[in-house]
Amino acid sequence: MTDKADLPIDPPITDLPIDTHDAGFYDGFSREVTIPAKIIVSVIIMWAIFFPVSAGETLKVANSTIIATFSSWYIYLVALLVVVCGALALIPQSGRLRIGAPDEKPEFSRFSWFAMLFGAGIGIGMLTYSTGEPLAHFSNNPDIIRGTLEARSAEAVRPAYIYTFLHWGLAAWGTYALVGLAIGYVAYRRDLPLTIRSSLAPIFGQSMSGISGHVVDIVAVVATILGVSVTMGLGVEQFVAGLHRVGMGDWLLADSGTASTAAIVVSLLVLVGASTLSALSGVGRGIKWLSNLNMGLSFALLVLFLVAGSGLLGLTLLATGIWDYLVTLPTNSLLIFEDMGDDVSAALVQWQLDWSVFYWAWWIAFAPFVGMFIARISRGRTIREYIFGVVIVPSLMCFAWMAIVGGTAIDLELSGVAGGAIADAGISDQLFATLSILLSPGLALIVSALVVVLLMTYLVTSVDSAILIINTINGAGEDEGSRRYHILFWGAALAFMVGSMLILGGIDAIRITMIIGALPFSFVVLLMAVAIIKAVVFDLIRKKHGVPTTAQACQEWNGEVSTAD
């Protein structure tokens, strides 16, 4: 028997108390997190509503100064997250560690797990960007800006998919995977609360119970609101475009061709109202039914493009795109364009800000929501299975969508059939424009209506899940205390955030606000990467010396070294 004081390393922390209120309006919630988060979000909304001119000017300045200053930070951070995920999965000792007790089995089958991963963080963006992004890079990418390729030429297709896959591949899902792993590892191995602050306990210990932990959770809530606002903004614009395509009236569009103020207000009332009602009902049969409907309609739409569209070209683009993406990944992941004072370098810098930096900030802002969701469904899996499943499977699904759906749109443009009608349409309307050219008028109307339904179900499930995750963070990892008034507040906050920003300056206003808002949480994500590395390394050391690494083993431990854990 070895005395605990003589051991070279202590057991892990298995208790992180977080004070929550036990009565009244904030029953079950941490007021130190919930109230400041509500104030910050409310101030942003009131600023946009009551001082639109000032807000617009501030966002313009931020776009040209703050965002440009931190662009390299976002790029290097996301590259680091992917490397950390790869290392944890590929190193045999760390890859074998389980997110839970050593003998714990996964809660969900692989099929169910993959199905839920499919719905996490893909839906709205996939519908908007499946045609929009390949077409955008087909028309303008760094090679075209440099003058080495002609825009919208056959030679521009392969480079278009390099950049499309760069933005929707390992970078996105590596960010989500790391955040989810950092949360799930300590929650299920050490019985710490399922919340953001717990992930930093391996570094800061019990101090995360106090003010430092409150700040981390507040930053996570604000980042989640802003990240979900971008998704909602994209969804609302495409929802309005779809309603216009199915003949709901010209009042939906403004003179500029974008969604009118009335259309934005009505859409938000319908979508956020349905999301809030769904959130109030919890994770019952309704949400499960919607998730199944999402899956069915999504795959039906993909099969339609595979059969009626340019399926062979799409599959070819999928294969060549993955190869080109992997070959260029190390270079493109670390490449930062610099303004050298000429038009070409300035255009390259702006392209990177509009695309890569926007995406990296979006993934980071969305990571508290998606990461916590992934953590909740991944208990019992090894680190290797978790990372490979979370990073590779959804990436391949995104690639298939972009290649098959986007490839069809590009083929229609290259063949001259579209005549610019798809490429010149707004990004929210490009999927509907593709359907109108690909299919007969009657069939296009039916499929467009189904896409509108799919958009609505994706928005409802995304927003209601986000509201519940926010309440889980506010409730110190518990969702039993989620009272209806708080659900109503966050639903209304999302509606006002999206509506005010869309009316103020369109999706660009939301994009700029989100990139700035994601900045504080990006530093939390860096600390999460350090924390999960420390947690894993120290657990491997503990295993070597027979010190327990899980909460259950710590409770049963009497100081004797063992190799059972």
Short mmCIF file of N, CA, C and O in Angstrom, two decimals, residues 34-122:
data_model
loop_
_atom_site.label_atom_id
_atom_site.label_comp_id
_atom_site.label_asym_id
_atom_site.label_seq_id
_atom_site.Cartn_x
_atom_site.Cartn_y
_atom_site.Cartn_z
N THR A 34 -26.39 34.14 -15.83
CA THR A 34 -27.60 34.44 -16.60
C THR A 34 -27.85 35.94 -16.74
O THR A 34 -28.11 36.43 -17.85
N ILE A 35 -27.78 36.68 -15.63
CA ILE A 35 -28.12 38.11 -15.68
C ILE A 35 -27.11 38.90 -16.52
O ILE A 35 -27.53 39.67 -17.40
N PRO A 36 -25.79 38.77 -16.31
CA PRO A 36 -24.85 39.50 -17.17
C PRO A 36 -24.99 39.14 -18.65
O PRO A 36 -24.89 40.01 -19.52
N ALA A 37 -25.21 37.86 -18.94
CA ALA A 37 -25.38 37.44 -20.35
C ALA A 37 -26.60 38.11 -20.96
O ALA A 37 -26.55 38.59 -22.11
N LYS A 38 -27.69 38.17 -20.22
CA LYS A 38 -28.90 38.82 -20.73
C LYS A 38 -28.66 40.31 -20.95
O LYS A 38 -29.12 40.89 -21.95
N ILE A 39 -27.93 40.94 -20.04
CA ILE A 39 -27.66 42.38 -20.17
C ILE A 39 -26.82 42.66 -21.41
O ILE A 39 -27.12 43.57 -22.19
N ILE A 40 -25.77 41.87 -21.62
CA ILE A 40 -24.88 42.09 -22.77
C ILE A 40 -25.65 41.93 -24.08
O ILE A 40 -25.55 42.77 -24.98
N VAL A 41 -26.42 40.85 -24.18
CA VAL A 41 -27.19 40.62 -25.41
C VAL A 41 -28.22 41.72 -25.61
O VAL A 41 -28.41 42.22 -26.73
N SER A 42 -28.87 42.15 -24.54
CA SER A 42 -29.88 43.21 -24.65
C SER A 42 -29.26 44.52 -25.10
O SER A 42 -29.84 45.26 -25.90
N VAL A 43 -28.08 44.84 -24.58
CA VAL A 43 -27.39 46.08 -24.96
C VAL A 43 -27.05 46.07 -26.45
O VAL A 43 -27.23 47.07 -27.16
N ILE A 44 -26.57 44.93 -26.97
CA ILE A 44 -26.26 44.82 -28.40
C ILE A 44 -27.51 45.06 -29.23
O ILE A 44 -27.48 45.79 -30.24
N ILE A 45 -28.63 44.44 -28.81
CA ILE A 45 -29.88 44.59 -29.56
C ILE A 45 -30.36 46.04 -29.54
O ILE A 45 -30.72 46.61 -30.58
N MET A 46 -30.38 46.67 -28.36
CA MET A 46 -30.86 48.05 -28.26
C MET A 46 -29.95 49.01 -29.03
O MET A 46 -30.43 49.99 -29.62
N TRP A 47 -28.66 48.74 -29.01
CA TRP A 47 -27.72 49.56 -29.79
C TRP A 47 -28.06 49.52 -31.27
O TRP A 47 -28.08 50.55 -31.94
N ALA A 48 -28.36 48.31 -31.78
CA ALA A 48 -28.68 48.17 -33.20
C ALA A 48 -30.03 48.80 -33.54
O ALA A 48 -30.21 49.36 -34.62
N ILE A 49 -31.00 48.71 -32.60
CA ILE A 49 -32.35 49.22 -32.88
C ILE A 49 -32.44 50.74 -32.73
O ILE A 49 -32.98 51.43 -33.61
N PHE A 50 -31.88 51.26 -31.64
CA PHE A 50 -32.07 52.69 -31.32
C PHE A 50 -30.96 53.59 -31.86
O PHE A 50 -31.15 54.80 -31.96
N PHE A 51 -29.83 53.01 -32.21
CA PHE A 51 -28.73 53.81 -32.76
C PHE A 51 -28.21 53.16 -34.04
O PHE A 51 -27.03 52.80 -34.13
N PRO A 52 -29.09 52.99 -35.03
CA PRO A 52 -28.68 52.26 -36.23
C PRO A 52 -27.54 52.91 -37.00
O PRO A 52 -26.69 52.22 -37.55
N VAL A 53 -27.52 54.25 -37.06
CA VAL A 53 -26.46 54.94 -37.79
C VAL A 53 -25.12 54.70 -37.10
O VAL A 53 -24.12 54.34 -37.73
N SER A 54 -25.10 54.92 -35.80
CA SER A 54 -23.88 54.68 -35.02
C SER A 54 -23.44 53.23 -35.12
O SER A 54 -22.25 52.94 -35.28
N ALA A 55 -24.41 52.30 -35.03
CA ALA A 55 -24.08 50.88 -35.12
C ALA A 55 -23.48 50.55 -36.48
O ALA A 55 -22.48 49.83 -36.57
N GLY A 56 -24.10 51.08 -37.54
CA GLY A 56 -23.59 50.82 -38.88
C GLY A 56 -22.18 51.34 -39.08
O GLY A 56 -21.32 50.66 -39.64
N GLU A 57 -21.92 52.56 -38.59
CA GLU A 57 -20.58 53.14 -38.73
C GLU A 57 -19.56 52.37 -37.91
O GLU A 57 -18.42 52.14 -38.35
N THR A 58 -19.94 51.96 -36.71
CA THR A 58 -19.04 51.19 -35.85
C THR A 58 -18.68 49.87 -36.49
O THR A 58 -17.52 49.43 -36.45
N LEU A 59 -19.66 49.21 -37.08
CA LEU A 59 -19.41 47.93 -37.74
C LEU A 59 -18.47 48.09 -38.92
O LEU A 59 -17.62 47.23 -39.18
N LYS A 60 -18.60 49.20 -39.66
CA LYS A 60 -17.70 49.45 -40.79
C LYS A 60 -16.26 49.62 -40.31
O LYS A 60 -15.32 49.08 -40.89
N VAL A 61 -16.09 50.38 -39.22
CA VAL A 61 -14.75 50.58 -38.66
C VAL A 61 -14.19 49.25 -38.16
O VAL A 61 -13.03 48.92 -38.38
N ALA A 62 -15.04 48.49 -37.48
CA ALA A 62 -14.60 47.19 -36.95
C ALA A 62 -14.19 46.25 -38.07
O ALA A 62 -13.21 45.51 -37.95
N ASN A 63 -14.93 46.31 -39.16
CA ASN A 63 -14.63 45.44 -40.29
C ASN A 63 -13.26 45.72 -40.88
O ASN A 63 -12.56 44.81 -41.34
N SER A 64 -12.85 46.98 -40.87
CA SER A 64 -11.58 47.35 -41.50
C SER A 64 -10.40 47.39 -40.52
O SER A 64 -9.26 47.46 -40.95
N THR A 65 -10.67 47.31 -39.22
CA THR A 65 -9.58 47.41 -38.24
C THR A 65 -9.50 46.17 -37.35
O THR A 65 -8.56 45.37 -37.46
N ILE A 66 -10.50 45.99 -36.49
CA ILE A 66 -10.44 44.89 -35.51
C ILE A 66 -10.35 43.54 -36.20
O ILE A 66 -9.49 42.70 -35.87
N ILE A 67 -11.24 43.31 -37.16
CA ILE A 67 -11.28 42.00 -37.81
C ILE A 67 -9.99 41.74 -38.58
O ILE A 67 -9.41 40.65 -38.51
N ALA A 68 -9.51 42.75 -39.30
CA ALA A 68 -8.26 42.58 -40.04
C ALA A 68 -7.09 42.31 -39.10
O ALA A 68 -6.19 41.51 -39.40
N THR A 69 -7.08 42.96 -37.95
CA THR A 69 -6.00 42.79 -36.98
C THR A 69 -5.94 41.36 -36.46
O THR A 69 -4.85 40.81 -36.26
N PHE A 70 -7.09 40.75 -36.23
CA PHE A 70 -7.14 39.43 -35.62
C PHE A 70 -7.34 38.30 -36.64
O PHE A 70 -7.56 37.15 -36.23
N SER A 71 -7.27 38.60 -37.91
CA SER A 71 -7.50 37.56 -38.91
C SER A 71 -6.48 36.43 -38.79
O SER A 71 -6.83 35.25 -38.87
N SER A 72 -5.22 36.78 -38.60
CA SER A 72 -4.19 35.74 -38.49
C SER A 72 -4.39 34.91 -37.22
O SER A 72 -4.10 33.71 -37.19
N TRP A 73 -4.90 35.53 -36.15
CA TRP A 73 -5.18 34.81 -34.91
C TRP A 73 -6.19 33.70 -35.15
O TRP A 73 -6.00 32.55 -34.73
N TYR A 74 -7.29 34.02 -35.84
CA TYR A 74 -8.30 33.01 -36.13
C TYR A 74 -7.71 31.87 -36.97
O TYR A 74 -7.97 30.69 -36.72
N ILE A 75 -6.92 32.21 -37.97
CA ILE A 75 -6.37 31.20 -38.89
C ILE A 75 -5.42 30.27 -38.15
O ILE A 75 -5.51 29.03 -38.27
N TYR A 76 -4.50 30.81 -37.37
CA TYR A 76 -3.54 29.98 -36.65
C TYR A 76 -4.21 29.15 -35.56
O TYR A 76 -3.85 28.00 -35.32
N LEU A 77 -5.22 29.74 -34.90
CA LEU A 77 -5.91 29.02 -33.83
C LEU A 77 -6.61 27.79 -34.37
O LEU A 77 -6.49 26.68 -33.82
N VAL A 78 -7.36 27.95 -35.46
CA VAL A 78 -8.11 26.82 -36.02
C VAL A 78 -7.14 25.74 -36.52
O VAL A 78 -7.39 24.53 -36.34
N ALA A 79 -6.03 26.13 -37.11
CA ALA A 79 -5.03 25.15 -37.53
C ALA A 79 -4.51 24.36 -36.33
O ALA A 79 -4.34 23.13 -36.40
N LEU A 80 -4.28 25.05 -35.22
CA LEU A 80 -3.81 24.38 -34.00
C LEU A 80 -4.85 23.38 -33.49
O LEU A 80 -4.49 22.26 -33.07
N LEU A 81 -6.12 23.75 -33.52
CA LEU A 81 -7.17 22.87 -33.03
C LEU A 81 -7.21 21.56 -33.82
O LEU A 81 -7.39 20.48 -33.25
N VAL A 82 -7.05 21.66 -35.14
CA VAL A 82 -7.05 20.46 -35.98
C VAL A 82 -5.86 19.57 -35.65
O VAL A 82 -5.98 18.34 -35.55
N VAL A 83 -4.69 20.18 -35.43
CA VAL A 83 -3.49 19.41 -35.09
C VAL A 83 -3.67 18.70 -33.75
O VAL A 83 -3.32 17.51 -33.59
N VAL A 84 -4.22 19.41 -32.76
CA VAL A 84 -4.44 18.81 -31.44
C VAL A 84 -5.39 17.62 -31.54
O VAL A 84 -5.13 16.55 -30.96
N CYS A 85 -6.48 17.77 -32.28
CA CYS A 85 -7.43 16.67 -32.46
C CYS A 85 -6.74 15.46 -33.11
O CYS A 85 -6.91 14.32 -32.67
N GLY A 86 -5.98 15.72 -34.16
CA GLY A 86 -5.28 14.64 -34.85
C GLY A 86 -4.31 13.91 -33.94
O GLY A 86 -4.24 12.67 -33.94
N ALA A 87 -3.57 14.67 -33.15
CA ALA A 87 -2.59 14.06 -32.25
C ALA A 87 -3.27 13.20 -31.19
O ALA A 87 -2.85 12.07 -30.92
N LEU A 88 -4.35 13.72 -30.58
CA LEU A 88 -5.05 12.96 -29.54
C LEU A 88 -5.64 11.66 -30.09
O LEU A 88 -5.69 10.65 -29.39
N ALA A 89 -6.10 11.70 -31.34
CA ALA A 89 -6.69 10.50 -31.94
C ALA A 89 -5.64 9.49 -32.37
O ALA A 89 -5.84 8.27 -32.21
N LEU A 90 -4.53 9.95 -32.90
CA LEU A 90 -3.55 9.06 -33.51
C LEU A 90 -2.55 8.47 -32.52
O LEU A 90 -2.02 7.38 -32.74
N ILE A 91 -2.26 9.18 -31.43
CA ILE A 91 -1.36 8.63 -30.42
C ILE A 91 -2.08 7.46 -29.73
O ILE A 91 -3.17 7.65 -29.17
N PRO A 92 -1.52 6.26 -29.76
CA PRO A 92 -2.26 5.08 -29.26
C PRO A 92 -2.75 5.22 -27.83
O PRO A 92 -3.91 4.88 -27.53
N GLN A 93 -1.89 5.72 -26.92
CA GLN A 93 -2.28 5.78 -25.51
C GLN A 93 -3.46 6.72 -25.29
O GLN A 93 -4.41 6.39 -24.57
N SER A 94 -3.44 7.89 -25.87
CA SER A 94 -4.54 8.85 -25.68
C SER A 94 -5.78 8.42 -26.44
O SER A 94 -6.91 8.59 -25.96
N GLY A 95 -5.60 7.86 -27.64
CA GLY A 95 -6.75 7.45 -28.43
C GLY A 95 -7.59 6.39 -27.77
O GLY A 95 -8.80 6.29 -28.02
N ARG A 96 -6.97 5.57 -26.89
CA ARG A 96 -7.71 4.48 -26.23
C ARG A 96 -8.51 4.95 -25.02
O ARG A 96 -9.39 4.24 -24.54
N LEU A 97 -8.21 6.13 -24.50
CA LEU A 97 -8.95 6.63 -23.35
C LEU A 97 -10.42 6.83 -23.70
O LEU A 97 -10.75 7.22 -24.82
N ARG A 98 -11.28 6.57 -22.75
CA ARG A 98 -12.72 6.61 -23.01
C ARG A 98 -13.35 7.87 -22.40
O ARG A 98 -12.93 8.31 -21.33
N ILE A 99 -14.34 8.43 -23.09
CA ILE A 99 -15.09 9.58 -22.57
C ILE A 99 -16.15 9.02 -21.64
O ILE A 99 -17.33 8.88 -21.98
N GLY A 100 -15.71 8.66 -20.44
CA GLY A 100 -16.56 8.00 -19.47
C GLY A 100 -15.73 6.99 -18.70
O GLY A 100 -14.50 6.99 -18.75
N ALA A 101 -16.40 6.08 -17.98
CA ALA A 101 -15.70 5.04 -17.25
C ALA A 101 -15.01 4.08 -18.22
O ALA A 101 -15.45 3.95 -19.37
N PRO A 102 -13.92 3.41 -17.79
CA PRO A 102 -13.17 2.55 -18.71
C PRO A 102 -14.00 1.47 -19.39
O PRO A 102 -13.73 1.11 -20.53
N ASP A 103 -15.02 0.95 -18.70
CA ASP A 103 -15.83 -0.12 -19.27
C ASP A 103 -17.20 0.36 -19.76
O ASP A 103 -18.07 -0.45 -20.07
N GLU A 104 -17.38 1.68 -19.84
CA GLU A 104 -18.68 2.23 -20.22
C GLU A 104 -18.93 2.07 -21.72
O GLU A 104 -18.04 2.30 -22.55
N LYS A 105 -20.13 1.70 -22.07
CA LYS A 105 -20.50 1.53 -23.48
C LYS A 105 -21.22 2.78 -23.99
O LYS A 105 -21.88 3.48 -23.23
N PRO A 106 -21.10 3.06 -25.29
CA PRO A 106 -21.78 4.24 -25.85
C PRO A 106 -23.29 4.16 -25.64
O PRO A 106 -23.89 3.08 -25.70
N GLU A 107 -23.89 5.32 -25.42
CA GLU A 107 -25.33 5.38 -25.19
C GLU A 107 -26.10 5.14 -26.47
O GLU A 107 -27.20 4.58 -26.45
N PHE A 108 -25.54 5.57 -27.60
CA PHE A 108 -26.23 5.45 -28.89
C PHE A 108 -25.45 4.54 -29.83
O PHE A 108 -24.23 4.46 -29.76
N SER A 109 -26.19 3.88 -30.72
CA SER A 109 -25.53 3.08 -31.75
C SER A 109 -24.77 4.00 -32.70
O SER A 109 -25.02 5.21 -32.73
N ARG A 110 -23.85 3.44 -33.47
CA ARG A 110 -23.08 4.27 -34.41
C ARG A 110 -23.99 4.95 -35.42
O ARG A 110 -23.78 6.11 -35.75
N PHE A 111 -24.98 4.23 -35.90
CA PHE A 111 -25.88 4.83 -36.89
C PHE A 111 -26.62 6.03 -36.30
O PHE A 111 -26.68 7.10 -36.91
N SER A 112 -27.19 5.86 -35.10
CA SER A 112 -27.90 6.97 -34.47
C SER A 112 -26.96 8.13 -34.17
O SER A 112 -27.32 9.30 -34.32
N TRP A 113 -25.74 7.79 -33.74
CA TRP A 113 -24.74 8.82 -33.42
C TRP A 113 -24.39 9.62 -34.67
O TRP A 113 -24.40 10.85 -34.65
N PHE A 114 -24.12 8.92 -35.78
CA PHE A 114 -23.81 9.62 -37.03
C PHE A 114 -24.99 10.45 -37.51
O PHE A 114 -24.81 11.55 -38.04
N ALA A 115 -26.21 9.92 -37.33
CA ALA A 115 -27.39 10.66 -37.75
C ALA A 115 -27.52 11.97 -36.97
O ALA A 115 -27.84 13.01 -37.54
N MET A 116 -27.23 11.92 -35.67
CA MET A 116 -27.31 13.14 -34.87
C MET A 116 -26.18 14.10 -35.20
O MET A 116 -26.36 15.32 -35.20
N LEU A 117 -24.99 13.57 -35.50
CA LEU A 117 -23.89 14.42 -35.92
C LEU A 117 -24.23 15.14 -37.22
O LEU A 117 -23.88 16.30 -37.42
N PHE A 118 -24.95 14.44 -38.09
CA PHE A 118 -25.36 15.04 -39.37
C PHE A 118 -26.20 16.29 -39.14
O PHE A 118 -26.05 17.29 -39.85
N GLY A 119 -27.05 16.23 -38.15
CA GLY A 119 -27.93 17.37 -37.89
C GLY A 119 -27.28 18.49 -37.10
O GLY A 119 -27.84 19.57 -36.99
N ALA A 120 -26.09 18.25 -36.56
CA ALA A 120 -25.43 19.25 -35.70
C ALA A 120 -24.55 20.17 -36.53
O ALA A 120 -23.49 19.79 -36.99
N GLY A 121 -25.01 21.38 -36.71
CA GLY A 121 -24.16 22.37 -37.35
C GLY A 121 -24.05 22.28 -38.86
O GLY A 121 -23.25 22.99 -39.46
N ILE A 122 -24.84 21.42 -39.53
CA ILE A 122 -24.73 21.29 -40.98
C ILE A 122 -25.88 21.98 -41.69
O ILE A 122 -25.68 22.73 -42.63
#
